[in-house]
Amino acid sequence: MRSKIVVGIDATRALSGGGVNHLRNILYHVDITNSGIREVHLWVTPSISEHIVERDWLVKHSPNKYFKGIFLQLLWQFAILPMQLRKAGCDIVLNVDAGSFNPFKPSVTMSRDMLPFDPMEMKRYRYGIKWFRLIVLKYISIKALRRANCSVFLTNYAYDVIKNSTGNLKNAVIIPHGVSSAFSQLGVFRKPWTLVEEKKIKIVYVSHWTEYKNHSSVLRAIDILISRGFNLELTLVGKCDFKKLEVV
């Protein structure tokens, strides 16, 4: 009988948003009973670790002292994490973000961030600190995806765009995030929707406030609709740098 494997997960680059929710929901819902997996070791920041479910087969590692800056994080991924993976007896590692310096193999690497590969969006940041950071991230991601034994993309479009920079990748697969069951019941409570001019239409946009999320376009669209007589109320939900509010 084939022995069960130990899986390592490097989630230290998953700091917010979809990456964290994806990880949290997978570990909450997964059943490893018949999966061929004996144990999972998760490396994650302390602030995210407290939101991850406790499991008998899940061992959490939170290397807090190495997360004082991006260069220390990358150094830790490159030099220390591989040693910790071997010490934990991991047979394979899942990098939940392609912005990883982790050289451990065999590995599966997920690509979540298209922004460094989109020339039009990159123009928003041209020659600033964020632009430089994204350029560095792009080349780290290219190397990580080429190094991986398997690469995972969220959409066919993302794979087609990023492949222009990486070239053909071995064992590339498309695995969308999916939709939480929390949203499947919304239709049960929602009444049939009709456009009534005197009734206020409430709109919610959930996203952290950054250039490529196009909050300014959303605000302009809402303003146009209001000027045409629609009774609208917009709520923006997400982390925000208040300096950006002044620009809008």
Coordinates of N, CA and C in Angstrom, one line a residue:
M1 N 0.8 -1.2 0.0 CA 0.0 0.0 0.0 C 0.9 1.3 0.0
R2 N 0.5 2.2 -0.8 CA 1.3 3.4 -0.9 C 1.1 4.3 0.3
S3 N 2.2 4.8 0.9 CA 2.1 5.6 2.1 C 1.5 6.9 1.8
K4 N 0.9 7.5 2.8 CA 0.3 8.8 2.6 C 1.3 9.9 2.7
I5 N 1.1 11.0 2.0 CA 2.1 12.1 1.9 C 1.8 13.2 2.9
V6 N 2.9 14.0 3.1 CA 2.7 15.2 4.0 C 2.8 16.4 3.0
V7 N 1.9 17.3 3.1 CA 1.8 18.4 2.2 C 2.2 19.7 3.0
G8 N 3.0 20.5 2.4 CA 3.4 21.8 2.9 C 2.6 22.9 2.1
I9 N 2.2 23.9 2.8 CA 1.5 25.1 2.1 C 2.3 26.3 2.6
D10 N 2.8 27.0 1.6 CA 3.4 28.4 1.9 C 2.4 29.4 1.5
A11 N 1.8 30.0 2.6 CA 0.8 31.0 2.4 C 1.3 32.4 3.0
T12 N 2.6 32.5 3.1 CA 3.1 33.7 3.8 C 2.9 34.9 2.9
R13 N 2.7 34.7 1.6 CA 2.5 35.9 0.7 C 1.0 36.2 0.5
A14 N 0.1 35.4 1.1 CA -1.3 35.6 1.1 C -1.6 36.5 2.3
L15 N -1.8 37.8 2.1 CA -2.0 38.7 3.2 C -3.4 39.3 3.3
S16 N -4.2 39.2 2.2 CA -5.5 39.8 2.3 C -6.3 39.3 1.1
G17 N -7.6 39.6 1.1 CA -8.4 39.4 -0.1 C -8.7 38.0 -0.5
G18 N -8.8 37.7 -1.8 CA -9.2 36.4 -2.3 C -8.3 35.3 -1.9
G19 N -7.0 35.5 -1.9 CA -6.0 34.5 -1.5 C -6.3 33.9 -0.1
V20 N -6.5 34.8 0.8 CA -6.8 34.4 2.2 C -8.1 33.7 2.3
N21 N -9.2 34.2 1.7 CA -10.5 33.6 1.7 C -10.5 32.2 1.1
H22 N -9.7 32.1 -0.1 CA -9.6 30.8 -0.7 C -8.9 29.8 0.2
L23 N -7.8 30.1 0.8 CA -7.1 29.3 1.7 C -8.0 28.9 2.9
R24 N -8.6 29.8 3.5 CA -9.5 29.6 4.7 C -10.6 28.6 4.4
N25 N -11.2 28.8 3.2 CA -12.4 28.0 2.9 C -11.9 26.5 2.5
I26 N -10.8 26.4 1.8 CA -10.3 25.1 1.4 C -10.0 24.3 2.7
L27 N -9.3 24.9 3.6 CA -9.0 24.2 4.8 C -10.2 23.9 5.7
Y28 N -11.2 24.7 5.6 CA -12.4 24.5 6.4 C -13.2 23.4 5.8
H29 N -13.3 23.2 4.5 CA -14.2 22.3 3.9 C -13.5 21.0 3.5
V30 N -12.2 20.9 3.3 CA -11.6 19.8 2.8 C -11.7 18.6 3.8
D31 N -11.8 17.4 3.2 CA -11.8 16.2 4.0 C -10.6 15.3 3.4
I32 N -9.6 15.1 4.2 CA -8.4 14.4 3.7 C -8.5 12.9 3.9
T33 N -9.6 12.4 4.4 CA -9.7 11.0 4.8 C -9.2 10.0 3.7
N34 N -9.8 10.2 2.5 CA -9.4 9.4 1.4 C -8.6 10.0 0.3
S35 N -7.8 11.0 0.7 CA -7.1 11.9 -0.2 C -5.7 11.4 -0.5
G36 N -5.2 10.5 0.4 CA -3.8 10.1 0.3 C -2.8 11.1 1.0
I37 N -3.4 12.0 1.8 CA -2.7 13.0 2.6 C -2.8 12.6 4.0
R38 N -1.6 12.5 4.7 CA -1.6 12.2 6.1 C -1.6 13.5 7.0
E39 N -0.9 14.5 6.5 CA -0.8 15.7 7.4 C -0.5 16.9 6.5
V40 N -0.9 18.1 6.9 CA -0.7 19.3 6.2 C 0.0 20.3 7.1
H41 N 1.1 20.9 6.7 CA 1.9 21.9 7.4 C 1.6 23.2 6.7
L42 N 1.2 24.2 7.4 CA 0.8 25.5 6.8 C 1.7 26.6 7.4
W43 N 2.4 27.3 6.5 CA 3.2 28.5 6.9 C 2.4 29.7 6.5
V44 N 2.1 30.5 7.5 CA 1.2 31.7 7.3 C 1.5 32.7 8.4
T45 N 1.2 34.0 8.1 CA 1.5 35.1 9.0 C 0.6 35.0 10.2
P46 N 1.0 35.4 11.4 CA 0.2 35.3 12.6 C -1.2 35.9 12.5
S47 N -1.3 37.1 11.8 CA -2.6 37.7 11.7 C -3.6 36.9 10.9
I48 N -3.1 36.1 10.0 CA -4.0 35.3 9.2 C -4.2 33.9 9.9
S49 N -3.2 33.5 10.6 CA -3.3 32.1 11.2 C -4.5 32.0 12.1
E50 N -4.9 33.1 12.8 CA -6.0 33.1 13.8 C -7.3 32.9 13.1
H51 N -7.4 33.1 11.8 CA -8.6 33.0 11.0 C -8.7 31.6 10.3
I52 N -7.7 30.8 10.5 CA -7.7 29.5 9.9 C -8.2 28.4 10.9
V53 N -9.1 27.6 10.4 CA -9.7 26.5 11.3 C -8.6 25.6 11.9
E54 N -8.9 25.1 13.1 CA -8.0 24.1 13.7 C -8.5 22.7 13.2
R55 N -7.5 21.9 12.8 CA -7.7 20.5 12.4 C -6.7 19.6 13.0
D56 N -7.1 18.4 13.3 CA -6.1 17.4 13.9 C -4.9 17.2 13.0
W57 N -5.2 17.3 11.6 CA -4.1 17.0 10.7 C -3.4 18.2 10.2
L58 N -3.8 19.4 10.7 CA -3.2 20.6 10.3 C -2.2 21.2 11.3
V59 N -1.0 21.5 10.9 CA 0.0 22.1 11.8 C 0.4 23.5 11.2
K60 N 0.2 24.5 12.1 CA 0.4 25.9 11.6 C 1.8 26.3 12.1
H61 N 2.4 27.1 11.2 CA 3.7 27.7 11.5 C 3.6 29.2 11.2
S62 N 4.0 30.0 12.1 CA 3.9 31.4 11.9 C 5.3 32.1 12.2
P63 N 6.1 32.2 11.2 CA 7.5 32.8 11.4 C 7.5 34.3 11.5
N64 N 7.0 34.8 12.7 CA 6.7 36.2 12.9 C 8.0 37.1 12.7
K65 N 9.1 36.7 13.2 CA 10.3 37.5 13.2 C 10.8 37.9 11.9
Y66 N 10.4 37.1 10.8 CA 11.0 37.3 9.5 C 10.1 38.2 8.7
F67 N 9.0 38.7 9.3 CA 8.1 39.5 8.4 C 8.1 41.0 8.8
K68 N 9.3 41.5 8.9 CA 9.5 43.0 9.1 C 9.7 43.7 7.8
G69 N 9.8 43.1 6.7 CA 10.0 43.8 5.4 C 10.1 42.7 4.3
I70 N 9.9 43.2 3.1 CA 9.7 42.3 2.0 C 11.1 41.6 1.7
F71 N 12.2 42.2 1.9 CA 13.5 41.5 1.6 C 13.8 40.4 2.6
L72 N 13.4 40.6 3.9 CA 13.5 39.6 4.9 C 12.6 38.4 4.6
Q73 N 11.4 38.7 4.1 CA 10.4 37.7 3.7 C 11.0 36.8 2.6
L74 N 11.5 37.5 1.6 CA 12.0 36.7 0.4 C 13.3 35.9 0.8
L75 N 14.1 36.4 1.7 CA 15.3 35.7 2.1 C 14.8 34.5 2.9
W76 N 13.8 34.7 3.8 CA 13.3 33.5 4.6 C 12.7 32.5 3.7
Q77 N 12.0 32.9 2.6 CA 11.4 31.9 1.7 C 12.5 31.1 1.0
F78 N 13.6 31.8 0.6 CA 14.6 31.2 -0.2 C 15.5 30.3 0.6
A79 N 15.9 30.7 1.8 CA 16.9 30.0 2.6 C 16.4 29.2 3.8
I80 N 15.4 29.6 4.4 CA 15.0 29.0 5.7 C 13.7 28.1 5.5
L81 N 12.8 28.5 4.7 CA 11.6 27.7 4.5 C 11.9 26.3 3.9
P82 N 12.7 26.2 2.9 CA 13.0 24.8 2.4 C 13.5 23.9 3.5
M83 N 14.3 24.4 4.4 CA 14.8 23.6 5.5 C 13.7 23.2 6.5
Q84 N 12.8 24.1 6.7 CA 11.6 23.8 7.6 C 10.7 22.8 7.0
L85 N 10.5 22.9 5.6 CA 9.7 21.9 4.9 C 10.3 20.5 5.0
R86 N 11.6 20.4 4.8 CA 12.2 19.1 5.0 C 12.2 18.6 6.4
K87 N 12.4 19.5 7.4 CA 12.3 19.1 8.8 C 10.9 18.6 9.1
A88 N 9.9 19.2 8.5 CA 8.5 18.7 8.8 C 8.1 17.5 8.0
G89 N 9.0 17.0 7.2 CA 8.8 15.8 6.4 C 7.9 16.0 5.2
C90 N 7.8 17.2 4.7 CA 6.9 17.5 3.6 C 7.4 16.8 2.3
D91 N 6.5 16.2 1.6 CA 6.8 15.6 0.3 C 6.6 16.5 -0.9
I92 N 5.7 17.5 -0.7 CA 5.4 18.5 -1.8 C 5.0 19.8 -1.1
V93 N 5.1 20.9 -1.8 CA 4.7 22.2 -1.3 C 3.7 22.9 -2.3
L94 N 2.7 23.5 -1.7 CA 1.8 24.3 -2.5 C 2.2 25.8 -2.2
N95 N 2.6 26.5 -3.2 CA 2.8 28.0 -3.0 C 1.5 28.7 -3.5
V96 N 0.8 29.3 -2.5 CA -0.5 29.9 -2.9 C -0.4 31.2 -3.6
D97 N 0.8 31.7 -3.9 CA 1.0 32.9 -4.6 C 2.3 32.7 -5.4
A98 N 2.3 33.2 -6.7 CA 3.5 33.0 -7.5 C 4.6 34.0 -7.2
G99 N 4.3 35.0 -6.3 CA 5.4 35.9 -5.9 C 6.3 35.2 -4.8
S100 N 6.8 34.0 -5.1 CA 7.5 33.2 -4.1 C 8.9 33.0 -4.5
F101 N 9.8 33.0 -3.5 CA 11.2 32.7 -3.8 C 11.5 31.2 -3.3
N102 N 10.5 30.5 -2.9 CA 10.7 29.2 -2.4 C 11.2 28.2 -3.4
P103 N 12.4 27.6 -3.3 CA 12.9 26.7 -4.3 C 12.6 25.2 -4.1
F104 N 11.9 24.9 -3.0 CA 11.5 23.5 -2.7 C 10.8 22.8 -3.8
K105 N 11.2 21.6 -4.1 CA 10.5 20.8 -5.1 C 10.3 19.4 -4.6
P106 N 9.3 18.7 -5.0 CA 8.3 19.2 -6.0 C 7.3 20.2 -5.5
S107 N 6.8 21.0 -6.4 CA 6.0 22.2 -6.0 C 4.8 22.4 -6.9
V108 N 3.8 23.0 -6.4 CA 2.6 23.4 -7.1 C 2.5 24.9 -6.8
T109 N 2.4 25.8 -7.8 CA 2.4 27.2 -7.6 C 1.2 27.8 -8.2
M110 N 0.4 28.6 -7.4 CA -0.8 29.3 -7.9 C -0.4 30.7 -8.4
S111 N -1.0 31.1 -9.5 CA -0.9 32.5 -10.0 C -2.2 33.2 -9.7
R112 N -2.1 34.3 -8.9 CA -3.3 35.0 -8.5 C -3.3 36.5 -9.0
D113 N -2.1 37.0 -9.3 CA -2.0 38.4 -9.6 C -1.6 38.6 -11.1
M114 N -2.6 39.1 -11.8 CA -2.3 39.5 -13.2 C -1.8 40.9 -13.4
L115 N -1.9 41.7 -12.4 CA -1.5 43.1 -12.6 C -0.1 43.4 -13.2
P116 N 0.9 42.7 -12.7 CA 2.3 42.9 -13.3 C 2.4 42.5 -14.8
F117 N 1.4 41.7 -15.3 CA 1.5 41.3 -16.7 C 0.5 42.0 -17.6
D118 N -0.1 43.1 -17.1 CA -1.1 43.9 -17.9 C -0.5 45.2 -18.2
P119 N 0.0 45.5 -19.4 CA 0.7 46.7 -19.7 C -0.2 48.0 -19.5
M120 N -1.5 47.9 -19.8 CA -2.3 49.0 -19.7 C -2.5 49.4 -18.2
E121 N -2.7 48.4 -17.3 CA -2.8 48.7 -15.9 C -1.5 49.2 -15.3
M122 N -0.4 48.6 -15.8 CA 0.9 49.0 -15.3 C 1.2 50.5 -15.5
K123 N 0.6 51.1 -16.6 CA 0.8 52.5 -16.9 C 0.3 53.4 -15.8
R124 N -0.6 52.9 -15.0 CA -1.2 53.7 -13.9 C -0.1 54.0 -12.8
Y125 N 0.9 53.1 -12.8 CA 1.9 53.2 -11.7 C 3.3 53.6 -12.2
R126 N 3.4 54.0 -13.5 CA 4.7 54.2 -14.2 C 5.7 54.9 -13.4
Y127 N 6.9 54.3 -13.2 CA 8.1 54.8 -12.6 C 8.0 55.2 -11.1
G128 N 6.9 54.8 -10.5 CA 6.8 55.1 -9.0 C 7.3 53.8 -8.3
I129 N 7.2 53.9 -6.9 CA 7.6 52.8 -6.1 C 6.8 51.6 -6.4
K130 N 5.5 51.7 -6.5 CA 4.6 50.6 -6.8 C 4.9 50.0 -8.2
W131 N 5.3 50.8 -9.1 CA 5.7 50.3 -10.5 C 6.9 49.4 -10.3
F132 N 7.9 49.9 -9.6 CA 9.1 49.1 -9.4 C 8.8 47.8 -8.7
R133 N 8.0 47.9 -7.7 CA 7.6 46.6 -6.9 C 6.9 45.6 -7.8
L134 N 6.1 46.1 -8.7 CA 5.3 45.2 -9.6 C 6.2 44.6 -10.7
I135 N 7.2 45.4 -11.1 CA 8.2 44.8 -12.1 C 9.0 43.7 -11.4
V136 N 9.4 43.9 -10.2 CA 10.2 42.9 -9.4 C 9.3 41.6 -9.3
L137 N 8.0 41.9 -8.9 CA 7.0 40.8 -8.7 C 6.8 40.0 -9.9
K138 N 6.8 40.7 -11.1 CA 6.6 40.0 -12.4 C 7.7 39.0 -12.6
Y139 N 8.9 39.4 -12.4 CA 10.0 38.5 -12.7 C 10.2 37.4 -11.7
I140 N 9.8 37.7 -10.4 CA 9.8 36.6 -9.4 C 8.7 35.6 -9.8
S141 N 7.6 36.1 -10.2 CA 6.5 35.2 -10.6 C 6.8 34.3 -11.8
I142 N 7.5 34.9 -12.8 CA 7.9 34.2 -14.0 C 8.8 33.0 -13.6
K143 N 9.8 33.3 -12.7 CA 10.7 32.3 -12.3 C 10.0 31.2 -11.5
A144 N 9.1 31.6 -10.6 CA 8.4 30.6 -9.7 C 7.5 29.7 -10.6
L145 N 6.8 30.3 -11.6 CA 5.9 29.5 -12.4 C 6.7 28.5 -13.3
R146 N 7.8 28.9 -13.8 CA 8.7 28.1 -14.6 C 9.3 26.9 -13.8
R147 N 9.6 27.3 -12.5 CA 10.2 26.3 -11.6 C 9.3 25.2 -11.1
A148 N 8.0 25.5 -11.0 CA 7.0 24.7 -10.4 C 6.8 23.4 -11.3
N149 N 6.5 22.3 -10.6 CA 6.1 21.1 -11.3 C 4.7 21.1 -11.9
C150 N 3.9 22.0 -11.2 CA 2.5 22.2 -11.7 C 2.2 23.7 -11.4
S151 N 1.6 24.4 -12.4 CA 1.1 25.8 -12.1 C -0.4 25.8 -12.2
V152 N -1.0 26.6 -11.4 CA -2.4 26.7 -11.3 C -2.9 28.2 -11.6
F153 N -3.8 28.3 -12.5 CA -4.4 29.7 -12.9 C -5.8 29.7 -12.6
L154 N -6.4 30.9 -12.3 CA -7.8 31.0 -11.9 C -8.7 31.0 -13.1
T155 N -8.2 31.5 -14.3 CA -9.0 31.6 -15.5 C -8.1 31.3 -16.7
N156 N -8.8 30.9 -17.8 CA -8.1 30.7 -19.1 C -7.4 32.0 -19.6
Y157 N -8.1 33.1 -19.3 CA -7.6 34.4 -19.8 C -6.3 34.7 -19.1
A158 N -6.3 34.5 -17.7 CA -5.1 34.7 -17.0 C -3.9 33.9 -17.5
Y159 N -4.2 32.6 -17.8 CA -3.1 31.7 -18.3 C -2.6 32.2 -19.7
D160 N -3.5 32.6 -20.6 CA -3.1 33.1 -21.9 C -2.3 34.3 -21.8
V161 N -2.6 35.2 -20.9 CA -1.9 36.5 -20.8 C -0.5 36.2 -20.2
I162 N -0.5 35.5 -19.1 CA 0.8 35.3 -18.4 C 1.7 34.4 -19.2
K163 N 1.2 33.5 -20.0 CA 2.0 32.6 -20.8 C 2.8 33.3 -21.8
N164 N 2.4 34.5 -22.2 CA 3.2 35.4 -23.1 C 4.5 35.8 -22.5
S165 N 4.6 35.8 -21.2 CA 5.8 36.2 -20.5 C 6.6 34.9 -20.1
T166 N 5.9 33.9 -19.7 CA 6.6 32.7 -19.1 C 6.9 31.7 -20.2
G167 N 6.3 31.7 -21.4 CA 6.4 30.6 -22.3 C 5.5 29.5 -21.9
N168 N 5.4 28.4 -22.6 CA 4.6 27.3 -22.2 C 5.1 26.7 -20.9
L169 N 4.1 26.4 -20.0 CA 4.4 25.9 -18.7 C 4.0 24.4 -18.6
K170 N 4.8 23.6 -17.9 CA 4.5 22.2 -17.8 C 3.4 22.0 -16.8
N171 N 2.4 21.2 -17.1 CA 1.3 20.8 -16.2 C 0.5 22.0 -15.7
A172 N 0.2 23.0 -16.6 CA -0.6 24.1 -16.2 C -2.1 23.7 -16.2
V173 N -2.8 24.1 -15.1 CA -4.2 23.8 -15.0 C -5.0 25.0 -14.6
I174 N -6.3 25.0 -15.0 CA -7.2 26.1 -14.6 C -8.1 25.6 -13.5
I175 N -8.0 26.3 -12.3 CA -8.9 25.9 -11.2 C -9.4 27.2 -10.6
P176 N -10.7 27.6 -11.0 CA -11.3 28.8 -10.4 C -11.5 28.7 -8.9
H177 N -11.6 29.9 -8.3 CA -11.8 29.9 -6.9 C -13.1 29.3 -6.5
G178 N -14.2 29.4 -7.3 CA -15.5 28.9 -6.9 C -16.2 29.9 -6.1
V179 N -17.4 29.6 -5.7 CA -18.3 30.5 -4.9 C -18.7 29.8 -3.6
S180 N -18.6 30.6 -2.5 CA -18.9 30.0 -1.2 C -20.4 29.7 -1.1
S181 N -20.7 28.6 -0.4 CA -22.1 28.3 -0.2 C -22.9 29.3 0.5
A182 N -22.2 30.3 1.1 CA -22.9 31.4 1.8 C -23.7 32.2 0.9
F183 N -23.3 32.2 -0.4 CA -24.0 33.0 -1.4 C -25.1 32.2 -2.1
S184 N -25.1 30.9 -2.0 CA -26.1 30.1 -2.7 C -27.5 30.3 -2.2
Q185 N -27.7 30.9 -1.0 CA -29.0 31.0 -0.4 C -29.6 32.4 -0.6
L186 N -28.8 33.3 -1.3 CA -29.3 34.7 -1.4 C -30.6 34.7 -2.2
G187 N -30.8 33.9 -3.2 CA -32.0 33.9 -3.9 C -33.3 33.6 -3.1
V188 N -33.1 32.8 -2.1 CA -34.2 32.4 -1.2 C -34.8 33.6 -0.5
F189 N -34.0 34.6 -0.2 CA -34.5 35.7 0.6 C -34.8 36.9 -0.3
R190 N -34.3 36.9 -1.5 CA -34.5 38.1 -2.3 C -35.8 38.1 -3.0
K191 N -36.5 39.2 -2.9 CA -37.8 39.4 -3.6 C -37.5 39.7 -5.1
P192 N -38.5 39.4 -5.9 CA -38.4 39.8 -7.4 C -38.0 41.3 -7.5
W193 N -37.0 41.6 -8.3 CA -36.5 43.0 -8.4 C -37.1 43.7 -9.6
T194 N -37.7 44.8 -9.3 CA -38.2 45.7 -10.4 C -37.7 47.1 -10.2
L195 N -37.6 47.8 -11.3 CA -37.1 49.2 -11.3 C -38.2 50.1 -11.0
V196 N -38.2 50.7 -9.8 CA -39.2 51.6 -9.4 C -38.5 52.9 -9.1
E197 N -38.8 54.0 -9.8 CA -38.0 55.2 -9.7 C -38.0 55.8 -8.3
E198 N -39.1 55.7 -7.6 CA -39.1 56.4 -6.3 C -38.4 55.5 -5.2
K199 N -38.1 54.2 -5.5 CA -37.5 53.3 -4.6 C -36.0 53.4 -4.8
K200 N -35.2 53.6 -3.7 CA -33.8 53.7 -3.7 C -33.2 52.3 -4.1
I201 N -32.2 52.3 -5.0 CA -31.5 51.1 -5.3 C -30.1 51.2 -4.6
K202 N -29.9 50.2 -3.7 CA -28.7 50.2 -2.9 C -27.6 49.3 -3.6
I203 N -26.5 49.9 -3.8 CA -25.4 49.1 -4.5 C -24.2 49.1 -3.6
V204 N -23.6 47.9 -3.5 CA -22.4 47.7 -2.7 C -21.2 47.2 -3.6
Y205 N -20.1 47.9 -3.4 CA -18.9 47.5 -4.2 C -17.8 47.1 -3.1
V206 N -17.4 45.9 -3.1 CA -16.5 45.4 -2.1 C -15.1 45.2 -2.7
S207 N -14.2 46.0 -2.3 CA -12.8 45.9 -2.8 C -11.9 46.9 -2.1
H208 N -10.6 46.5 -1.8 CA -9.7 47.5 -1.3 C -9.5 48.6 -2.3
W209 N -9.2 49.8 -1.9 CA -9.2 51.0 -2.7 C -7.7 51.1 -3.3
T210 N -7.6 50.7 -4.6 CA -6.3 50.9 -5.3 C -6.6 51.1 -6.7
E211 N -5.6 51.6 -7.5 CA -5.9 52.2 -8.8 C -6.6 51.2 -9.7
Y212 N -6.1 49.9 -9.8 CA -6.7 49.0 -10.8 C -8.1 48.5 -10.5
K213 N -8.6 48.8 -9.3 CA -9.9 48.4 -8.9 C -11.0 49.4 -9.5
N214 N -10.5 50.5 -10.0 CA -11.4 51.4 -10.8 C -12.5 52.0 -10.0
H215 N -12.3 52.4 -8.7 CA -13.3 53.0 -8.0 C -13.8 54.3 -8.6
S216 N -12.8 55.1 -9.2 CA -13.2 56.3 -9.8 C -14.2 56.1 -11.0
S217 N -14.0 55.0 -11.7 CA -14.9 54.7 -12.8 C -16.3 54.4 -12.3
V218 N -16.3 53.6 -11.2 CA -17.6 53.3 -10.5 C -18.3 54.5 -10.1
L219 N -17.6 55.5 -9.5 CA -18.2 56.7 -9.0 C -18.8 57.5 -10.1
R220 N -18.0 57.6 -11.2 CA -18.5 58.4 -12.4 C -19.7 57.7 -13.0
A221 N -19.8 56.4 -13.0 CA -21.0 55.7 -13.6 C -22.2 56.0 -12.7
I222 N -22.0 55.9 -11.4 CA -23.1 56.2 -10.5 C -23.6 57.6 -10.6
D223 N -22.6 58.5 -10.7 CA -23.0 59.9 -10.9 C -23.8 60.2 -12.2
I224 N -23.4 59.5 -13.2 CA -24.2 59.6 -14.5 C -25.6 59.1 -14.3
L225 N -25.8 58.0 -13.7 CA -27.1 57.4 -13.5 C -28.0 58.3 -12.6
I226 N -27.4 58.8 -11.6 CA -28.1 59.7 -10.7 C -28.6 61.0 -11.5
S227 N -27.7 61.5 -12.3 CA -28.1 62.7 -13.2 C -29.2 62.4 -14.1
R228 N -29.4 61.1 -14.4 CA -30.4 60.7 -15.3 C -31.7 60.3 -14.6
G229 N -31.7 60.5 -13.3 CA -32.9 60.3 -12.5 C -33.0 59.1 -11.7
F230 N -32.0 58.2 -11.7 CA -32.1 57.0 -10.9 C -31.8 57.4 -9.5
N231 N -32.5 56.7 -8.6 CA -32.4 56.9 -7.1 C -31.4 55.9 -6.6
L232 N -30.1 56.2 -6.5 CA -29.1 55.2 -6.1 C -28.4 55.6 -4.8
E233 N -27.9 54.6 -4.2 CA -27.1 54.7 -3.0 C -25.9 53.8 -3.1
L234 N -24.7 54.3 -3.1 CA -23.5 53.4 -3.3 C -22.8 53.3 -1.9
T235 N -22.4 52.1 -1.6 CA -21.6 51.8 -0.4 C -20.3 51.1 -0.8
L236 N -19.2 51.8 -0.5 CA -17.9 51.2 -0.8 C -17.3 50.5 0.4
V237 N -17.0 49.3 0.3 CA -16.4 48.5 1.4 C -15.0 48.0 1.1
G238 N -14.1 48.3 2.0 CA -12.7 47.8 1.8 C -11.7 48.8 2.4
K239 N -10.5 48.3 2.5 CA -9.4 49.1 3.0 C -9.1 50.2 2.1
C240 N -8.8 51.4 2.7 CA -8.6 52.6 1.9 C -7.5 53.5 2.5
D241 N -6.7 54.0 1.6 CA -5.7 55.1 1.9 C -6.5 56.4 1.7
F242 N -6.7 57.2 2.8 CA -7.5 58.3 2.7 C -6.9 59.4 1.7
K243 N -5.6 59.3 1.4 CA -5.1 60.2 0.4 C -5.7 60.0 -0.9
K244 N -6.1 58.8 -1.2 CA -6.7 58.5 -2.5 C -8.1 59.1 -2.6
L245 N -8.8 59.3 -1.5 CA -10.1 59.9 -1.5 C -10.0 61.4 -2.0
E246 N -8.9 62.0 -1.6 CA -8.7 63.4 -2.1 C -8.6 63.5 -3.6
V247 N -7.9 62.5 -4.2 CA -7.8 62.5 -5.6 C -9.1 62.4 -6.3
V248 N -10.0 61.5 -5.8 CA -11.3 61.3 -6.4 C -12.1 62.5 -6.2

